[in-house]
Amino acid sequence: MNRASPTTSRPRVLRRLTLALAMLCAPTAQSTPGMFEACVDYHCDRQRPVMLDEPSWQGVASLFVDSGNAQAERVKIARGIALMERLVGRRTGTWQDRPRNSAGTGQTGQLDCIAESINTTTYLRLLEQAGLLRWHSVEKRIKRQRWLVAIHWTAVIRAKDTDLRYAVDSWYGDNGARPLVQLLSDWRAGLPPAPADAEQHEDRASLAVKRR
């Protein structure tokens, strides 16, 4: 019977063991992030500095304990972004933000998809930098364009286990509502979320995607 050479199999075993240990280790909540900028109006023309206190940040970090797989972590990401929106909204006035662009450009605290996607990407980066995301990496914002002026932006994450990208779109709900998280290809097509991804939403009907 053929046996693998100890000199050739040992590095492979060590690599597998290292990867397994990395995936099993739960993320450790890092210290409260420093000051960051948050958009407070359409197009993110104005930003305000935000500093979260320790209890607020630990409340966010506690949501990411025991993310057993990528799908579970996407649910936690939706909850984490919703909580971050509420925390930041109290400090910047964006707690008044309404779904989509329903309140209009003159409403205090109202954000459009540009501002929403920038803020969501900022929050995702904070989570990533704190080591709270085990199963996803954060990518640059992406836009879809149906007609000349029908442009819509979203934050994006990539699943490490499948390499699939997902939209994290907080434009569809009120401030503090869980964002839409769905396959980026479906988001580009303007499709409603699949049942597995729709579980993260508190009210699926209110966040149903309408073609834009």
Coordinates of N, CA and C in Angstrom, one line a residue:
M1 N 0.9 -1.2 0.0 CA 0.0 0.0 0.0 C 0.9 1.2 0.0
N2 N 0.6 2.2 -0.9 CA 1.4 3.5 -1.0 C 1.1 4.4 0.2
R3 N 2.1 5.0 0.7 CA 1.9 5.9 1.8 C 2.5 7.3 1.4
A4 N 1.8 8.4 1.8 CA 2.4 9.7 1.5 C 3.6 9.9 2.3
S5 N 4.6 10.6 1.7 CA 5.8 10.9 2.4 C 5.6 11.9 3.5
P6 N 6.1 11.6 4.7 CA 5.9 12.6 5.8 C 6.4 14.0 5.5
T7 N 7.4 14.1 4.7 CA 7.9 15.4 4.3 C 7.0 16.2 3.4
T8 N 6.2 15.5 2.6 CA 5.3 16.2 1.7 C 3.9 16.4 2.3
S9 N 3.5 15.5 3.2 CA 2.1 15.5 3.7 C 2.0 16.5 4.9
R10 N 3.1 16.6 5.7 CA 3.1 17.4 6.9 C 2.7 18.9 6.6
P11 N 3.2 19.6 5.6 CA 2.8 21.0 5.3 C 1.4 21.1 4.9
R12 N 0.9 20.1 4.2 CA -0.5 20.1 3.8 C -1.5 20.0 5.0
V13 N -1.1 19.1 5.9 CA -1.9 18.9 7.1 C -1.9 20.2 8.0
L14 N -0.7 20.8 8.1 CA -0.6 22.0 8.9 C -1.4 23.1 8.3
R15 N -1.4 23.3 7.0 CA -2.2 24.3 6.3 C -3.7 24.1 6.6
R16 N -4.2 22.8 6.5 CA -5.6 22.5 6.8 C -5.9 22.8 8.2
L17 N -5.0 22.4 9.1 CA -5.3 22.6 10.6 C -5.3 24.1 10.9
T18 N -4.5 24.9 10.3 CA -4.5 26.3 10.5 C -5.7 27.0 10.0
L19 N -6.2 26.6 8.8 CA -7.5 27.1 8.3 C -8.6 26.7 9.1
A20 N -8.7 25.4 9.6 CA -9.8 25.0 10.4 C -9.8 25.8 11.8
L21 N -8.7 26.0 12.4 CA -8.6 26.8 13.6 C -9.1 28.2 13.4
A22 N -8.7 28.8 12.3 CA -9.1 30.2 12.0 C -10.6 30.3 11.8
M23 N -11.2 29.3 11.2 CA -12.7 29.4 11.0 C -13.4 29.1 12.3
L24 N -12.8 28.2 13.2 CA -13.5 27.9 14.4 C -13.5 29.0 15.5
C25 N -12.4 29.8 15.4 CA -12.2 30.8 16.4 C -13.3 31.9 16.3
A26 N -14.0 32.2 17.3 CA -15.1 33.2 17.3 C -14.4 34.5 17.2
P27 N -15.0 35.5 16.5 CA -14.5 36.9 16.5 C -14.4 37.5 17.8
T28 N -13.4 38.2 18.1 CA -13.2 38.9 19.3 C -13.5 40.4 19.2
A29 N -14.4 40.9 20.0 CA -14.8 42.3 19.9 C -13.6 43.2 20.2
Q30 N -13.2 44.0 19.3 CA -12.1 44.9 19.5 C -12.6 46.1 20.3
S31 N -11.7 47.0 20.6 CA -12.0 48.2 21.3 C -12.9 49.1 20.4
T32 N -13.6 50.0 21.0 CA -14.5 50.9 20.3 C -13.7 51.6 19.2
P33 N -14.3 51.6 17.9 CA -13.6 52.3 16.8 C -13.5 53.8 17.1
G34 N -12.5 54.3 16.4 CA -12.3 55.8 16.6 C -13.4 56.5 15.8
M35 N -13.2 57.8 15.7 CA -14.2 58.7 15.1 C -14.2 58.4 13.6
F36 N -15.5 58.4 13.1 CA -15.7 58.1 11.6 C -16.7 59.1 11.1
E37 N -16.8 59.2 9.8 CA -17.7 60.2 9.2 C -18.9 59.5 8.7
A38 N -20.1 60.1 8.9 CA -21.4 59.6 8.4 C -22.1 60.6 7.5
C39 N -22.7 60.1 6.4 CA -23.4 61.0 5.5 C -24.7 61.4 6.2
V40 N -25.1 62.7 6.0 CA -26.3 63.2 6.7 C -27.4 63.8 5.7
D41 N -27.1 63.7 4.4 CA -28.0 64.3 3.4 C -27.9 63.6 2.1
Y42 N -28.7 64.0 1.1 CA -28.6 63.5 -0.2 C -27.2 63.6 -0.8
H43 N -26.8 62.6 -1.6 CA -25.5 62.6 -2.3 C -24.3 62.6 -1.3
C44 N -24.6 62.5 0.0 CA -23.5 62.6 1.0 C -22.7 63.9 0.8
D45 N -23.5 65.0 0.5 CA -22.8 66.3 0.3 C -22.3 66.8 1.7
R46 N -22.9 66.4 2.8 CA -22.5 66.8 4.1 C -22.3 65.5 5.0
Q47 N -21.2 65.5 5.7 CA -20.9 64.5 6.7 C -20.7 65.0 8.1
R48 N -20.9 64.2 9.0 CA -20.7 64.6 10.4 C -19.8 63.5 11.1
P49 N -18.9 64.0 12.0 CA -18.1 63.0 12.7 C -18.9 62.3 13.7
V50 N -18.7 61.0 13.9 CA -19.4 60.2 14.9 C -18.4 59.4 15.7
M51 N -18.7 59.4 17.0 CA -17.9 58.6 18.0 C -18.9 57.7 18.8
L52 N -18.8 56.4 18.7 CA -19.6 55.5 19.5 C -19.0 55.3 20.9
D53 N -19.8 55.2 21.9 CA -19.3 54.9 23.2 C -19.1 53.4 23.4
E54 N -18.4 52.9 24.4 CA -18.1 51.5 24.5 C -19.4 50.6 24.6
P55 N -20.4 51.0 25.5 CA -21.6 50.1 25.6 C -22.3 50.0 24.2
S56 N -22.3 51.1 23.4 CA -23.0 51.0 22.1 C -22.3 50.1 21.2
W57 N -21.0 50.2 21.1 CA -20.2 49.3 20.3 C -20.3 47.9 20.7
Q58 N -20.2 47.6 22.0 CA -20.3 46.2 22.5 C -21.6 45.6 22.1
G59 N -22.7 46.4 22.1 CA -24.0 46.0 21.7 C -24.0 45.5 20.3
V60 N -23.3 46.2 19.4 CA -23.1 45.8 18.0 C -22.3 44.5 17.9
A61 N -21.2 44.5 18.6 CA -20.2 43.3 18.6 C -20.9 42.1 19.1
S62 N -21.8 42.2 20.0 CA -22.4 41.0 20.6 C -23.3 40.3 19.6
L63 N -23.8 41.0 18.6 CA -24.6 40.3 17.6 C -23.9 39.3 16.8
F64 N -22.5 39.4 16.7 CA -21.8 38.5 15.8 C -21.1 37.3 16.5
V65 N -21.6 37.0 17.7 CA -21.1 35.8 18.4 C -21.7 34.6 17.8
D66 N -20.9 33.6 17.6 CA -21.4 32.3 17.1 C -22.1 32.4 15.7
S67 N -21.4 32.9 14.7 CA -21.8 32.9 13.3 C -21.4 31.6 12.7
G68 N -22.3 30.6 12.7 CA -21.9 29.2 12.4 C -21.6 29.0 10.9
N69 N -22.1 29.9 10.0 CA -21.9 29.8 8.6 C -22.2 31.1 7.9
A70 N -22.0 31.2 6.6 CA -22.1 32.5 5.9 C -23.5 33.0 5.9
Q71 N -24.5 32.1 5.7 CA -25.9 32.6 5.7 C -26.3 33.2 7.0
A72 N -25.9 32.5 8.1 CA -26.2 33.0 9.5 C -25.5 34.4 9.7
E73 N -24.3 34.5 9.2 CA -23.6 35.8 9.3 C -24.3 36.9 8.5
R74 N -24.9 36.6 7.4 CA -25.6 37.6 6.6 C -26.8 38.2 7.4
V75 N -27.4 37.3 8.1 CA -28.5 37.7 9.0 C -28.0 38.6 10.1
K76 N -26.9 38.3 10.7 CA -26.3 39.1 11.7 C -25.8 40.5 11.1
I77 N -25.3 40.4 9.9 CA -24.9 41.7 9.2 C -26.1 42.6 9.1
A78 N -27.2 42.1 8.7 CA -28.4 42.9 8.5 C -28.8 43.5 9.9
R79 N -28.8 42.7 10.9 CA -29.1 43.2 12.3 C -28.1 44.2 12.7
G80 N -26.8 44.0 12.4 CA -25.8 44.9 12.9 C -25.9 46.3 12.2
I81 N -26.1 46.2 10.9 CA -26.3 47.5 10.1 C -27.5 48.3 10.6
A82 N -28.6 47.6 10.9 CA -29.8 48.2 11.4 C -29.5 48.9 12.8
L83 N -28.7 48.2 13.6 CA -28.4 48.8 14.9 C -27.4 50.0 14.8
M84 N -26.5 49.9 13.9 CA -25.5 51.0 13.6 C -26.3 52.2 13.1
E85 N -27.3 52.0 12.2 CA -28.1 53.1 11.7 C -28.8 53.8 12.9
R86 N -29.3 53.1 13.8 CA -30.0 53.7 14.9 C -29.1 54.5 15.8
L87 N -27.9 53.9 16.1 CA -26.9 54.5 16.9 C -26.4 55.8 16.3
V88 N -26.1 55.7 15.0 CA -25.6 56.9 14.3 C -26.7 57.9 14.1
G89 N -27.9 57.5 13.8 CA -29.0 58.4 13.6 C -29.3 59.3 14.8
R90 N -29.1 58.8 16.0 CA -29.3 59.6 17.2 C -28.3 60.7 17.3
R91 N -27.2 60.5 16.7 CA -26.1 61.4 16.9 C -26.0 62.4 15.7
T92 N -26.6 62.1 14.6 CA -26.5 62.9 13.4 C -27.9 63.5 12.9
G93 N -29.0 63.0 13.4 CA -30.3 63.5 13.0 C -30.9 62.6 11.9
T94 N -30.1 61.6 11.4 CA -30.6 60.7 10.3 C -31.6 59.7 10.9
W95 N -32.0 59.7 12.1 CA -33.0 58.9 12.6 C -34.4 59.2 11.9
Q96 N -34.4 60.4 11.3 CA -35.6 60.8 10.6 C -35.7 60.2 9.2
D97 N -34.7 59.5 8.7 CA -34.7 59.0 7.4 C -35.9 58.0 7.1
R98 N -36.6 58.2 6.0 CA -37.7 57.4 5.6 C -37.3 56.5 4.5
P99 N -38.1 55.5 4.2 CA -37.8 54.6 3.1 C -37.6 55.2 1.7
R100 N -36.7 54.7 1.0 CA -36.4 55.2 -0.4 C -36.2 56.7 -0.3
N101 N -36.7 57.5 -1.3 CA -36.6 58.9 -1.3 C -37.9 59.6 -1.0
S102 N -38.8 58.9 -0.2 CA -40.1 59.3 0.0 C -40.3 60.7 0.7
A103 N -39.3 61.1 1.5 CA -39.4 62.4 2.2 C -38.9 63.5 1.4
G104 N -38.2 63.3 0.3 CA -37.7 64.4 -0.5 C -36.4 65.0 0.0
T105 N -35.8 65.7 -0.9 CA -34.5 66.3 -0.6 C -34.4 67.3 0.5
G106 N -35.5 68.0 0.7 CA -35.5 69.0 1.7 C -35.8 68.6 3.2
Q107 N -36.0 67.3 3.4 CA -36.3 66.8 4.7 C -35.0 66.6 5.5
T108 N -35.0 67.1 6.7 CA -33.8 66.9 7.5 C -33.6 65.4 7.8
G109 N -32.3 65.0 7.6 CA -32.0 63.6 7.9 C -32.3 62.6 6.9
Q110 N -32.9 63.1 5.8 CA -33.2 62.1 4.7 C -32.0 61.8 3.8
L111 N -31.8 60.5 3.6 CA -30.7 60.0 2.8 C -31.2 59.4 1.5
D112 N -30.4 59.5 0.4 CA -30.7 58.8 -0.8 C -29.8 57.6 -0.9
C113 N -29.9 56.8 -2.0 CA -29.1 55.6 -2.1 C -27.6 55.8 -2.1
I114 N -27.2 57.0 -2.6 CA -25.7 57.3 -2.5 C -25.2 57.4 -1.1
A115 N -25.9 58.2 -0.3 CA -25.6 58.3 1.1 C -25.8 57.0 1.9
E116 N -26.8 56.3 1.6 CA -27.1 55.1 2.3 C -26.0 54.0 2.1
S117 N -25.6 53.9 0.8 CA -24.6 52.9 0.5 C -23.2 53.3 1.0
I118 N -22.9 54.6 1.1 CA -21.6 55.0 1.7 C -21.6 54.7 3.2
N119 N -22.7 55.1 3.9 CA -22.8 54.8 5.3 C -22.7 53.3 5.6
T120 N -23.5 52.5 4.8 CA -23.5 51.1 5.1 C -22.1 50.5 4.8
T121 N -21.4 51.0 3.8 CA -20.0 50.5 3.6 C -19.1 50.9 4.7
T122 N -19.3 52.1 5.2 CA -18.5 52.5 6.4 C -18.7 51.6 7.6
Y123 N -20.0 51.3 7.9 CA -20.3 50.4 9.0 C -19.7 49.0 8.8
L124 N -19.8 48.5 7.6 CA -19.3 47.2 7.3 C -17.8 47.2 7.4
R125 N -17.1 48.2 7.0 CA -15.7 48.3 7.2 C -15.3 48.3 8.7
L126 N -16.1 49.0 9.5 CA -15.8 49.0 10.9 C -15.9 47.6 11.5
L127 N -17.0 46.8 11.1 CA -17.1 45.5 11.5 C -16.0 44.6 11.1
E128 N -15.6 44.8 9.8 CA -14.4 44.0 9.3 C -13.1 44.3 10.0
Q129 N -12.9 45.6 10.3 CA -11.6 46.0 10.9 C -11.6 45.5 12.4
A130 N -12.8 45.3 13.0 CA -12.8 44.8 14.4 C -12.7 43.3 14.4
G131 N -12.6 42.6 13.3 CA -12.6 41.2 13.3 C -13.9 40.5 13.5
L132 N -15.0 41.1 13.3 CA -16.3 40.6 13.6 C -16.9 39.8 12.4
L133 N -16.3 39.9 11.2 CA -16.8 39.2 10.1 C -15.9 38.0 9.8
R134 N -16.4 36.8 10.0 CA -15.6 35.6 9.8 C -15.8 35.1 8.3
W135 N -17.0 35.3 7.8 CA -17.4 34.6 6.6 C -17.5 35.5 5.4
H136 N -17.3 36.8 5.6 CA -17.4 37.8 4.5 C -16.3 38.8 4.5
S137 N -16.0 39.3 3.3 CA -15.2 40.5 3.2 C -16.0 41.6 2.6
V138 N -15.5 42.8 2.8 CA -16.3 44.0 2.3 C -15.6 44.5 1.0
E139 N -16.5 44.9 0.1 CA -16.0 45.4 -1.2 C -16.5 46.8 -1.5
K140 N -16.1 47.3 -2.6 CA -16.5 48.6 -3.0 C -18.0 48.7 -3.4
R141 N -18.6 49.8 -3.2 CA -20.0 50.0 -3.6 C -20.1 49.7 -5.1
I142 N -21.3 49.3 -5.5 CA -21.7 49.1 -6.9 C -23.0 49.7 -7.2
K143 N -23.1 50.1 -8.5 CA -24.3 50.7 -8.9 C -25.0 49.9 -10.0
R144 N -26.3 50.0 -10.2 CA -27.0 49.5 -11.3 C -27.7 50.6 -12.0
Q145 N -27.8 50.5 -13.3 CA -28.3 51.6 -14.1 C -29.3 51.0 -15.2
R146 N -30.6 51.4 -15.1 CA -31.6 50.9 -16.0 C -31.8 51.8 -17.2
W147 N -31.9 53.1 -16.8 CA -32.0 54.1 -17.9 C -31.0 55.2 -17.6
L148 N -31.0 56.3 -18.3 CA -30.0 57.3 -18.2 C -29.9 57.8 -16.8
V149 N -31.1 58.1 -16.2 CA -31.1 58.7 -14.8 C -31.5 57.7 -13.7
A150 N -31.8 56.5 -14.1 CA -32.2 55.5 -13.0 C -31.0 54.7 -12.5
I151 N -30.3 55.4 -11.6 CA -29.1 54.8 -11.1 C -29.3 54.5 -9.6
H152 N -28.9 53.4 -9.2 CA -29.1 53.0 -7.8 C -27.8 52.3 -7.3
W153 N -27.4 52.7 -6.0 CA -26.1 52.2 -5.4 C -26.4 51.3 -4.2
T154 N -25.4 50.4 -4.0 CA -25.5 49.5 -2.8 C -24.1 49.2 -2.3
A155 N -24.1 48.9 -1.0 CA -22.9 48.3 -0.4 C -22.8 46.9 -0.8
V156 N -21.6 46.3 -0.8 CA -21.4 44.9 -1.3 C -20.4 44.1 -0.3
I157 N -20.8 42.9 -0.1 CA -19.9 41.9 0.6 C -19.7 40.7 -0.2
R158 N -18.6 40.0 0.0 CA -18.3 38.8 -0.7 C -18.2 37.6 0.3
A159 N -18.9 36.5 0.1 CA -18.8 35.3 0.9 C -17.5 34.6 0.7
K160 N -16.8 34.3 1.7 CA -15.5 33.7 1.6 C -15.6 32.2 1.2
D161 N -16.7 31.6 1.6 CA -16.8 30.1 1.3 C -17.3 29.8 -0.2
T162 N -18.0 30.7 -0.8 CA -18.5 30.5 -2.1 C -18.0 31.5 -3.1
D163 N -17.4 32.6 -2.7 CA -16.9 33.7 -3.5 C -18.1 34.5 -4.2
L164 N -19.3 34.3 -3.7 CA -20.4 35.0 -4.3 C -20.5 36.4 -3.6
R165 N -21.0 37.4 -4.4 CA -21.1 38.7 -3.8 C -22.6 39.0 -3.5
Y166 N -22.8 39.8 -2.5 CA -24.2 40.1 -2.0 C -24.3 41.6 -1.9
A167 N -25.4 42.1 -2.3 CA -25.8 43.5 -2.0 C -26.3 43.7 -0.6
V168 N -25.9 44.8 0.1 CA -26.4 45.1 1.4 C -27.0 46.5 1.2
D169 N -28.3 46.5 1.0 CA -29.0 47.8 0.5 C -29.9 48.3 1.6
S170 N -29.6 49.4 2.2 CA -30.4 49.9 3.3 C -31.3 51.1 2.9
W171 N -31.4 51.3 1.6 CA -32.2 52.4 1.1 C -33.7 52.1 1.2
Y172 N -34.1 50.8 1.2 CA -35.5 50.5 1.1 C -36.3 50.7 2.4
G173 N -35.7 50.8 3.5 CA -36.4 50.9 4.8 C -36.2 52.2 5.5
D174 N -36.9 52.3 6.6 CA -36.7 53.5 7.5 C -35.3 53.3 8.1
N175 N -34.8 54.4 8.8 CA -33.6 54.4 9.6 C -33.8 53.3 10.6
G176 N -32.8 52.4 10.7 CA -32.8 51.3 11.7 C -33.5 50.1 11.3
A177 N -34.1 50.0 10.1 CA -34.7 48.8 9.5 C -33.6 47.9 9.0
R178 N -33.8 46.6 9.0 CA -32.7 45.8 8.5 C -32.6 45.9 7.0
P179 N -31.4 46.1 6.5 CA -31.2 46.3 5.0 C -31.5 45.0 4.2
L180 N -31.8 45.2 3.0 CA -31.9 44.1 2.0 C -30.5 43.5 1.8
V181 N -30.4 42.2 2.0 CA -29.2 41.4 1.7 C -29.5 40.3 0.7
Q182 N -29.0 40.4 -0.5 CA -29.4 39.4 -1.5 C -28.2 39.2 -2.5
L183 N -28.2 38.2 -3.2 CA -27.2 38.0 -4.3 C -27.1 39.2 -5.1
L184 N -25.9 39.6 -5.4 CA -25.7 40.8 -6.2 C -26.3 40.7 -7.6
S185 N -26.2 39.5 -8.2 CA -26.8 39.3 -9.5 C -28.3 39.5 -9.5
D186 N -29.0 39.1 -8.4 CA -30.4 39.3 -8.3 C -30.7 40.8 -8.0
W187 N -29.9 41.4 -7.2 CA -30.1 42.8 -7.0 C -30.0 43.6 -8.2
R188 N -29.0 43.3 -9.1 CA -28.8 44.0 -10.3 C -30.0 43.9 -11.2
A189 N -30.7 42.7 -11.1 CA -31.9 42.5 -12.0 C -33.1 43.0 -11.3
G190 N -33.0 43.6 -10.1 CA -34.2 44.1 -9.4 C -35.2 43.1 -8.9
L191 N -34.7 41.9 -8.6 CA -35.5 40.8 -8.2 C -35.8 40.9 -6.7
P192 N -36.9 40.3 -6.2 CA -37.1 40.3 -4.7 C -36.1 39.3 -4.1
P193 N -35.9 39.4 -2.8 CA -34.9 38.5 -2.2 C -35.4 37.1 -2.2
A194 N -34.5 36.1 -2.3 CA -34.9 34.7 -2.1 C -35.3 34.4 -0.7
P195 N -36.2 33.4 -0.5 CA -36.7 33.1 0.9 C -35.6 33.0 1.9
A196 N -34.5 32.3 1.6 CA -33.4 32.2 2.6 C -32.8 33.5 3.0
D197 N -32.7 34.4 2.1 CA -32.1 35.7 2.4 C -33.2 36.7 3.0
A198 N -34.4 36.4 2.6 CA -35.5 37.3 3.1 C -35.8 37.1 4.6
E199 N -35.3 36.0 5.2 CA -35.5 35.8 6.6 C -35.0 36.9 7.5
Q200 N -34.0 37.6 7.0 CA -33.4 38.6 7.8 C -34.3 39.8 8.0
H201 N -35.3 40.0 7.2 CA -36.1 41.2 7.3 C -37.3 41.1 8.3
E202 N -37.5 42.2 9.0 CA -38.6 42.2 9.9 C -39.9 42.3 9.2
D203 N -40.0 42.9 8.1 CA -41.2 43.1 7.3 C -40.9 43.0 5.9
R204 N -41.0 41.8 5.3 CA -40.7 41.5 3.9 C -41.4 42.4 3.0
A205 N -42.7 42.6 3.2 CA -43.5 43.4 2.3 C -43.0 44.8 2.2
S206 N -42.7 45.4 3.3 CA -42.3 46.8 3.2 C -41.0 47.0 2.6
L207 N -40.1 45.9 2.5 CA -38.8 46.0 1.9 C -38.7 45.4 0.5
A208 N -39.9 45.0 0.0 CA -39.9 44.3 -1.3 C -39.3 45.2 -2.4
V209 N -38.4 44.7 -3.2 CA -37.7 45.5 -4.2 C -38.7 45.8 -5.3
K210 N -38.7 47.1 -5.7 CA -39.4 47.5 -6.9 C -38.4 47.9 -7.9
R211 N -38.7 47.6 -9.1 CA -37.7 47.9 -10.2 C -37.6 49.4 -10.3
R212 N -36.3 49.8 -10.5 CA -36.1 51.3 -10.5 C -35.4 51.6 -11.8

